[in-house]
Short mmCIF file of C-alpha atoms in Angstrom, two decimals:
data_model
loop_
_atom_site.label_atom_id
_atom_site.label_comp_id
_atom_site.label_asym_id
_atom_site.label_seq_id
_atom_site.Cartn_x
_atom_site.Cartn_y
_atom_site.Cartn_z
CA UNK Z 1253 11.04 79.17 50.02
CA UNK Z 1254 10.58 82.05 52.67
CA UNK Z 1255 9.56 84.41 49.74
CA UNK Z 1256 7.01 82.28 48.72
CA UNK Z 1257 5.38 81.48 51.90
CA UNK Z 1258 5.53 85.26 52.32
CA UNK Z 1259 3.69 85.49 48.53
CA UNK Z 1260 1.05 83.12 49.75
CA UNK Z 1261 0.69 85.06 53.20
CA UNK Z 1262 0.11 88.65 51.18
CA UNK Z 1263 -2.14 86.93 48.81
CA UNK Z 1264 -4.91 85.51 51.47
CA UNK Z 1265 -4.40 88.82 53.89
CA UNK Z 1266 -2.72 91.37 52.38
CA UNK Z 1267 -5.50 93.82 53.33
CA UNK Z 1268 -5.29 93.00 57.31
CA UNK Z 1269 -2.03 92.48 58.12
CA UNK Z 1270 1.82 93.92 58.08
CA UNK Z 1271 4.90 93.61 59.88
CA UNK Z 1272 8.35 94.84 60.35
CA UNK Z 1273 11.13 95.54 62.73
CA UNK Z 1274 11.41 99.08 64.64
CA UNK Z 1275 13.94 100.87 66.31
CA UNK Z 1276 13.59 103.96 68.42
CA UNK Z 1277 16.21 105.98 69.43
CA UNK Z 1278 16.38 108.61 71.88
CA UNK Z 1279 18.95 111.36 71.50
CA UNK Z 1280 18.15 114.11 74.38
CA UNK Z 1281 19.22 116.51 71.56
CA UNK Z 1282 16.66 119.17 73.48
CA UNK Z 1283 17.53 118.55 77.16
CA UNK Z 1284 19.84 121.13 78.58
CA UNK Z 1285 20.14 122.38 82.50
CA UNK Z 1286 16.86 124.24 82.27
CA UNK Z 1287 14.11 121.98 80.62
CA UNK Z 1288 13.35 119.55 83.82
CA UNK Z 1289 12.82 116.19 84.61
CA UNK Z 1290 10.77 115.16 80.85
CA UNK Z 1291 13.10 114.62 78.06
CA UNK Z 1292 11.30 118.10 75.60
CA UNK Z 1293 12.71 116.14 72.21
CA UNK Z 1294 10.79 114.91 69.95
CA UNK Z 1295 9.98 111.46 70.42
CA UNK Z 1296 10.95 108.73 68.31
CA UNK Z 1297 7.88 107.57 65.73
CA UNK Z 1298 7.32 104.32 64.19
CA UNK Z 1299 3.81 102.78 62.52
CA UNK Z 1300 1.71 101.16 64.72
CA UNK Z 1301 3.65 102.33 67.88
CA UNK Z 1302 3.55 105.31 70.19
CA UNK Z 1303 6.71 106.08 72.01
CA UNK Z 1304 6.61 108.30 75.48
CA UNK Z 1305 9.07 111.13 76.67
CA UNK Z 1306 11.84 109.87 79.55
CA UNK Z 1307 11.17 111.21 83.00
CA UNK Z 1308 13.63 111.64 85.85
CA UNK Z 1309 12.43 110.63 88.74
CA UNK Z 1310 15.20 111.70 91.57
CA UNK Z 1311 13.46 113.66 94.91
CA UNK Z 1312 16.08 116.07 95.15
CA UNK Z 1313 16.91 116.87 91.39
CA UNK Z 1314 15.06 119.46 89.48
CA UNK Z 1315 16.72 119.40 85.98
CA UNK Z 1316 19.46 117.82 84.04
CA UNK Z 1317 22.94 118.71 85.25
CA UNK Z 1318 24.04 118.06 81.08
CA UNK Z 1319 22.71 119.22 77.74
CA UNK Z 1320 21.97 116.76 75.17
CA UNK Z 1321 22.02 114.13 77.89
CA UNK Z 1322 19.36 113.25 79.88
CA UNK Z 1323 21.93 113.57 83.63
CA UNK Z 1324 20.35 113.66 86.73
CA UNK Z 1325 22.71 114.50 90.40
CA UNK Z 1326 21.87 112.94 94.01
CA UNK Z 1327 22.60 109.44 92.89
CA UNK Z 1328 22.76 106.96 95.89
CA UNK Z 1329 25.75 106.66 97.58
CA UNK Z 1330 27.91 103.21 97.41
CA UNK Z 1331 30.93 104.05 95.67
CA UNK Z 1332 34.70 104.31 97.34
CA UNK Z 1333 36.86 106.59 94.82
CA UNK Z 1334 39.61 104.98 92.93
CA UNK Z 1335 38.46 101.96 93.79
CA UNK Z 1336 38.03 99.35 90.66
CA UNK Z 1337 36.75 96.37 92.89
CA UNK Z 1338 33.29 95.79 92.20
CA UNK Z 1339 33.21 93.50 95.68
CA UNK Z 1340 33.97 96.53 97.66
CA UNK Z 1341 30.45 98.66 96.72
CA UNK Z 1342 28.13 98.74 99.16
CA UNK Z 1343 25.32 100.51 98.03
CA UNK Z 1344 22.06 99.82 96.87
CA UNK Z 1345 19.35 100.22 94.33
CA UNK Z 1346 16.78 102.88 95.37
CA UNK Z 1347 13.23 102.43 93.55
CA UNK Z 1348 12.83 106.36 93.99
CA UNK Z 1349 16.13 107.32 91.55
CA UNK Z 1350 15.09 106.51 87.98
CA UNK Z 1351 14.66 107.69 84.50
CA UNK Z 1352 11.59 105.76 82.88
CA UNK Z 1353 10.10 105.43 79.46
CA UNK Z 1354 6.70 103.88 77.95
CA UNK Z 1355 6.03 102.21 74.79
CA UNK Z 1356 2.29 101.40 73.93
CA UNK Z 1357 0.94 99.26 70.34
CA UNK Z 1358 -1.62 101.21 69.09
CA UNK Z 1359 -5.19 99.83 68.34
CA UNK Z 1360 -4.86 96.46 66.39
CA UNK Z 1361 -1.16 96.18 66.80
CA UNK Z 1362 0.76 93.62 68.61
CA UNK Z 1363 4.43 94.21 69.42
CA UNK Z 1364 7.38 91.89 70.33
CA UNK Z 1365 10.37 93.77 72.03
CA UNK Z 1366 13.86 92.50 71.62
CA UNK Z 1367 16.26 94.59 73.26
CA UNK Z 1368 17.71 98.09 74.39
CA UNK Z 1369 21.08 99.73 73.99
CA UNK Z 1370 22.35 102.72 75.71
CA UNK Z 1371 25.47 105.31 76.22
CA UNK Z 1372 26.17 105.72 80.01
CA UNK Z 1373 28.34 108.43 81.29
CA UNK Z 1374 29.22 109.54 85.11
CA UNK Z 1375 30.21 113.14 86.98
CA UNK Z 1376 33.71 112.14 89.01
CA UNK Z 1377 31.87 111.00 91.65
CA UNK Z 1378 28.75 109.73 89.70
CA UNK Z 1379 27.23 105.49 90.11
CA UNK Z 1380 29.50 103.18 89.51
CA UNK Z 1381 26.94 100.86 89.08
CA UNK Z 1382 23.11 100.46 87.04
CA UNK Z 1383 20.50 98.39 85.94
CA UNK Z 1384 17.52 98.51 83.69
CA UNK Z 1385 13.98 97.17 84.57
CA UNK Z 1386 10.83 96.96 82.71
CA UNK Z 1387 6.84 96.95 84.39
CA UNK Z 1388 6.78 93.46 82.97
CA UNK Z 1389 7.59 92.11 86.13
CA UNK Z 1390 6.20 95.13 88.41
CA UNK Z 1391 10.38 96.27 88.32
CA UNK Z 1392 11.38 93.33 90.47
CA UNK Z 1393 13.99 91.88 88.69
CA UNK Z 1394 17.12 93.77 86.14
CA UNK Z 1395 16.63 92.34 82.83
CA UNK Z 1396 19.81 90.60 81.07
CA UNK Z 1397 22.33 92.66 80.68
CA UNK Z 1398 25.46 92.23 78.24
CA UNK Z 1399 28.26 94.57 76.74
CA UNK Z 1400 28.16 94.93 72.99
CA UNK Z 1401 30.68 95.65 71.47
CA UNK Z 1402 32.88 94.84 73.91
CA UNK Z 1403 34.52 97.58 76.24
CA UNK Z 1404 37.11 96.84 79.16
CA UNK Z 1405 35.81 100.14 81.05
CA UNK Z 1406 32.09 97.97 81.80
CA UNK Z 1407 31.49 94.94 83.15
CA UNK Z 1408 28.36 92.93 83.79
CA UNK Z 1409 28.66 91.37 87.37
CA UNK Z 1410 26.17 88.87 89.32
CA UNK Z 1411 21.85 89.94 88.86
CA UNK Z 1412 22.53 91.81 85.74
CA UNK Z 1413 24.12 94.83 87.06
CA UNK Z 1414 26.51 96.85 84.76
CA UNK Z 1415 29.77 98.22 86.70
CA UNK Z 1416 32.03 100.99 85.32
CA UNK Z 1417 35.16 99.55 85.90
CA UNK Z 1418 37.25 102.36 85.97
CA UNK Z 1419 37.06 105.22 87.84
CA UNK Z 1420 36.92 107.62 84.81
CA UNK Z 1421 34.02 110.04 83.14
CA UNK Z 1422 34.06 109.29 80.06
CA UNK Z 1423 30.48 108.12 78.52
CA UNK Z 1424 30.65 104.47 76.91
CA UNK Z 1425 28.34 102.61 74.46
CA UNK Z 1426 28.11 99.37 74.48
CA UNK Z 1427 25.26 98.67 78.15
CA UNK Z 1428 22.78 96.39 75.91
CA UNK Z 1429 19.58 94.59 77.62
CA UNK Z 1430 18.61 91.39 75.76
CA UNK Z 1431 14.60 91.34 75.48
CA UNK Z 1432 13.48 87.60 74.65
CA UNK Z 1433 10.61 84.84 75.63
CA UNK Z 1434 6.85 85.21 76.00
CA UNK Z 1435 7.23 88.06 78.41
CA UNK Z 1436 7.96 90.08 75.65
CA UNK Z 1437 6.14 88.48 72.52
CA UNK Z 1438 3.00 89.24 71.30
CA UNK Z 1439 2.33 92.39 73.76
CA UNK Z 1440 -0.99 94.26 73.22
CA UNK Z 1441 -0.34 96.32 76.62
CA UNK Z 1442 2.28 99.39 76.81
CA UNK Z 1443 5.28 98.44 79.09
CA UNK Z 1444 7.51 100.78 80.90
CA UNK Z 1445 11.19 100.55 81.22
CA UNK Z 1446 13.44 102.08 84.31
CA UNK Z 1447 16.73 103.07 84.39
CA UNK Z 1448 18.50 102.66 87.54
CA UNK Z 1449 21.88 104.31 88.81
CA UNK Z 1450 23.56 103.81 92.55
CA UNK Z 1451 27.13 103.22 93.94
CA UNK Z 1452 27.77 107.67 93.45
CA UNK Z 1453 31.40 107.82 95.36
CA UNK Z 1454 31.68 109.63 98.48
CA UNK Z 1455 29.14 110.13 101.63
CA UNK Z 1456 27.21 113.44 100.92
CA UNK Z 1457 25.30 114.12 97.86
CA UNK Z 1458 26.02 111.37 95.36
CA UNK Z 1459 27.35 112.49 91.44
CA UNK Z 1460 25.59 112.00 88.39
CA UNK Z 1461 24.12 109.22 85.98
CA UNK Z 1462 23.42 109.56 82.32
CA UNK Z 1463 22.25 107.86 79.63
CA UNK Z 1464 21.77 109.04 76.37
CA UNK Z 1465 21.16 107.23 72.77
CA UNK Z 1466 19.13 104.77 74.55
CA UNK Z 1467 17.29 102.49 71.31
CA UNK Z 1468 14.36 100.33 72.36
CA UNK Z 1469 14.12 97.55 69.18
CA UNK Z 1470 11.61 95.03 68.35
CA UNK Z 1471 8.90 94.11 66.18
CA UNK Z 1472 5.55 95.52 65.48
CA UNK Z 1473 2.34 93.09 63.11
CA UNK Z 1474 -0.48 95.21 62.27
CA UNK Z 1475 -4.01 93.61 61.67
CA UNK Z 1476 -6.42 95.98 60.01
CA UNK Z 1477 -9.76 95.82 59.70
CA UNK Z 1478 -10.69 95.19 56.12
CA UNK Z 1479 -11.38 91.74 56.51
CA UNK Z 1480 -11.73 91.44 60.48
CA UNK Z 1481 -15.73 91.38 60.72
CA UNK Z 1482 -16.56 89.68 57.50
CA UNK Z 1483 -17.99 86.59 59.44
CA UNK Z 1484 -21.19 87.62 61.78
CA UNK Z 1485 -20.26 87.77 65.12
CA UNK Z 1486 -17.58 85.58 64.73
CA UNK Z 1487 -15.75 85.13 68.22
CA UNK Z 1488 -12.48 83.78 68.88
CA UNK Z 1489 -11.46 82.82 72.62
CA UNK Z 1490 -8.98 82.51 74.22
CA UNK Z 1491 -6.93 85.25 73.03
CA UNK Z 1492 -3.42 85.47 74.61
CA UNK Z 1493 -3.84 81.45 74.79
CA UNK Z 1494 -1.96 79.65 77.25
CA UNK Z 1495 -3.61 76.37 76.52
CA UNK Z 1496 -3.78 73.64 73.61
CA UNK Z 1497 -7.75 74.66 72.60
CA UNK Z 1498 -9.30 77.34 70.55
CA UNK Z 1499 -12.55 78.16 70.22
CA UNK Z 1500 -14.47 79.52 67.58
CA UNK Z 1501 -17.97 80.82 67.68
CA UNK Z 1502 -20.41 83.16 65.40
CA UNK Z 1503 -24.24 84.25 64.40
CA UNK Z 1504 -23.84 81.90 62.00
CA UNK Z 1505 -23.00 78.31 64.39
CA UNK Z 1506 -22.19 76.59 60.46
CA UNK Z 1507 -18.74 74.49 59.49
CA UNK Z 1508 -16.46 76.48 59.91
CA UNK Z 1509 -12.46 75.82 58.23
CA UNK Z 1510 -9.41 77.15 59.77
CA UNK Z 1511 -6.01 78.12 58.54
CA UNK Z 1512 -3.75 79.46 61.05
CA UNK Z 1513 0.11 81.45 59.38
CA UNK Z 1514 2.59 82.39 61.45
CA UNK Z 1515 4.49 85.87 60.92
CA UNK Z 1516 6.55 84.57 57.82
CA UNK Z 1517 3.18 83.29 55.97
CA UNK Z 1518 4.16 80.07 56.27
CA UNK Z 1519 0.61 77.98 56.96
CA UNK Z 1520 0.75 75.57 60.22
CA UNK Z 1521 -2.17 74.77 60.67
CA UNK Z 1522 -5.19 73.43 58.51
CA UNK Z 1523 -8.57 71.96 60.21
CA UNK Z 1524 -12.13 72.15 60.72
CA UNK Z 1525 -13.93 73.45 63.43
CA UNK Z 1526 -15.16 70.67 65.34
CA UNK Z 1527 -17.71 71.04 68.56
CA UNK Z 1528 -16.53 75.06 68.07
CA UNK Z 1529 -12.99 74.06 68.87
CA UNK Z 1530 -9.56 72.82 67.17
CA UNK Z 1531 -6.45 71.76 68.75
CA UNK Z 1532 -3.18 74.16 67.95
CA UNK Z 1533 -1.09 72.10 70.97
CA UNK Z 1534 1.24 71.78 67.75
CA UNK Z 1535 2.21 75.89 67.88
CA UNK Z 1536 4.85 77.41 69.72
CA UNK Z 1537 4.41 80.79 71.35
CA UNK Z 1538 4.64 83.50 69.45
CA UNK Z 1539 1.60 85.59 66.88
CA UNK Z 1540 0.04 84.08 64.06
CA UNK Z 1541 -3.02 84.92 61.73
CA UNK Z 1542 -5.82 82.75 61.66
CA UNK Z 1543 -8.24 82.84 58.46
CA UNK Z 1544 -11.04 81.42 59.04
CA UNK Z 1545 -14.01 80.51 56.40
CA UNK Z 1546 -17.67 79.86 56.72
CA UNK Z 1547 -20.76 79.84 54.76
CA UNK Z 1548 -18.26 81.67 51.65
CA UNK Z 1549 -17.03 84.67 53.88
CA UNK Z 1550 -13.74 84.54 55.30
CA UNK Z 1551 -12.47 86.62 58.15
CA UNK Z 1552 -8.77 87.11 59.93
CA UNK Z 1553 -7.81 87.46 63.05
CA UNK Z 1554 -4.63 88.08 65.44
CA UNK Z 1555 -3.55 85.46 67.69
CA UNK Z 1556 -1.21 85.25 70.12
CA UNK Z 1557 -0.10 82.00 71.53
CA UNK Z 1558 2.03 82.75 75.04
#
C-alpha cells in the first residue's frame, strides 16, 4: 500500500518534489597539531544540504593536541583522579569551551534532524563529563542523550550529561543524542550544534576532550520549482502553521481545490477553498505537499505544519 501511495505521490509531483534520509559524518582525517581550531577536512556533502567545518572554541588552545581527532587541552576543571563516582564532580559547564558545527537546507529544502552519534576520547586527566547542545534553544538546555550500543565505560546521568565512568583514555563510541518533535521537523533555518567537555581532573590546566566520527542524521524533502508558480500569484499563508487555518490567495481570486500529501504520498486532505481558507486541524505536525488547482493550472507547494 505504501508503494502505491508513493506511485500516486510521483505521478501528481514528481517534477517538484524528493526526499530521502542523510547522514554526515565527520572524520577529522586532516586535523593534526598544526592546522588550528577549524576542522581543514573536507566536509561531508549531501543534496539539498550544506554542512559547515567544526570549530574549537577554547580561549587558551590554539590547535588540536591529536591528529585525526578534533582534541582540544584547557578543559574545565571538576574531576578528582581515580575517582568513578559521578556524585563527587564538581565542576561545571563553561559556554566559552566548545567545538560547534552548522547545518543549513539549501534554497527550497526543508530538513528534519533525527539524531547525532559520536566517539569521545580523554588525555589522563581530560573531562570526565560532556554534553551536546544545539542553537534550537539558544544552547540552554543538553539535548537527550543515550548510549548506543551499550558500553559500561559511559553513563548518562541526571540533565543529559554523559560521564566516563572509568578513569581510563581510551576513546568509546557509543555517546548518541536523540533529535525528535517539532523543534527539529520541518526546519528551513540552519541550526548549530555545541559540543561541551568539563570535569578535566586536577586543579591547574585541565586535560583534553575529543570527539571524532561525530554523524549528524536526518531527513532532507526538496520542492523544485517546475510547478511552484504555475498559478498567478498564488499565496499560501501561514507557512510554518501553528494553527488549524490555511489560507489561500492568487491574481486569479477563482475556486480554487486543494489536495494536501504528506511525505509518503499518501493524500490527507481533499477540499475546496472556501472564503480563501480550509481547515487542516485534522494534520499532525510534520511537512506535506499541497497541490492546489484553479482555473486548469495546478501548482505545489511545501508546507510545514509545527
Amino acid at each position: 500500500m505504501k508503494k502505491l501511495y508513493t506511485l500516486l505521490f510521483i505521478t501528481l509531483a514528481s517534477a517538484s518534489f524528493a526526499q530521502g534520509p542523510f547522514t554526515g559524518t565527520y572524520t577529522f582525517a586532516s586535523v593534526t597539531n598544526s592546522t588550528g581550531l577549524t576542522d581543514p577536512t573536507p566536509v561531508p556533502t549531501t543534496a539539498g544540504m550544506t554542512f559547515g567545518s567544526f570549530i574549537g572554541v577554547n580561549p587558551a588552545a590554539l590547535n588540536s593536541t591529536a591528529g585525526g581527532r578534533f582534541s582540544l587541552d584547557n578543559q574545565p576543571n571538576g574531576g578528582l583522579s581515580g575517582d568513578n563516582t559521578y556524585a563527587a564532580y564538581t565542576g561545571t559547564l563553561s559556554t566559552s569551551h566548545y567545538f560547534e558545527v552548522t547545518v543549513s537546507p539549501n534554497v527550497g529544502t526543508t530538513y528534519d534532524l533525527t539524531g547525532i552519534t559520536f566517539r569521545q576520547q580523554r588525555s589522563g586527566t581530560g573531562v570526565r563529563t560532556y554534553s551536546v547542545r544545539s542553537s534550537v534553544d539558544g544552547f540552554a538546555a543538553n539535548l537527550p542523550a543515550s548510549i548506543n550500543p551499550a558500553n559500561t565505560e559511559l553513563s548518562v546521568e541526571s540533565g543529559n550529561v554523559f560521564f566516563r565512568v572509568l578513569d581510563t583514555n581510551t576513546g568509546h563510541n557509543g555517546s548518541t543524542i536523540t533529535l525528535s518533535g517539532p523543534s527539529f521537523t520541518g526546519l528551513t533555518t540552519p541550526v548549530t550544534f555545541r559540543f561541551y567537555g568539563w570535569n578535566a581532573e586536577g586543579t591547574g590546566t585541565g586535560g583534553t576532550f575529543s570527539i571524532d566520527d561525530v554523524a549528524i542524521s536526518g531527513n532532507v524533502i526538496t520542492l523544485s520549482s517546475s510547478s511552484f508558480n504555475a498559478i498567478d500569484g498564488l499565496t499560501m499563508y501561514p507557512n510554518p502553521l501553528n494553527g488549524n487555518t490555511l489560507y489561500l490567495t492568487s491574481t486569479a481570486n477563482a475556486d480554487m481545490s486543494v489536495q494536501i500529501f504528506d511525505i509518503v504520498g499518501k493524500e490527507v486532505v481533499k477540499s475546496t477553498v472556501i472564503n480563501n481558507s480550509i481547515n487542516v486541524s485534522g494534520l499532525n505536525a510534520g511537512v506535506y505537499i499541497v497541490k492546489v488547482t484553479e482555473e486548469g493550472k495546478t501548482a505545489t507547494r511545501k508546507l510545514v505544519i509545527q
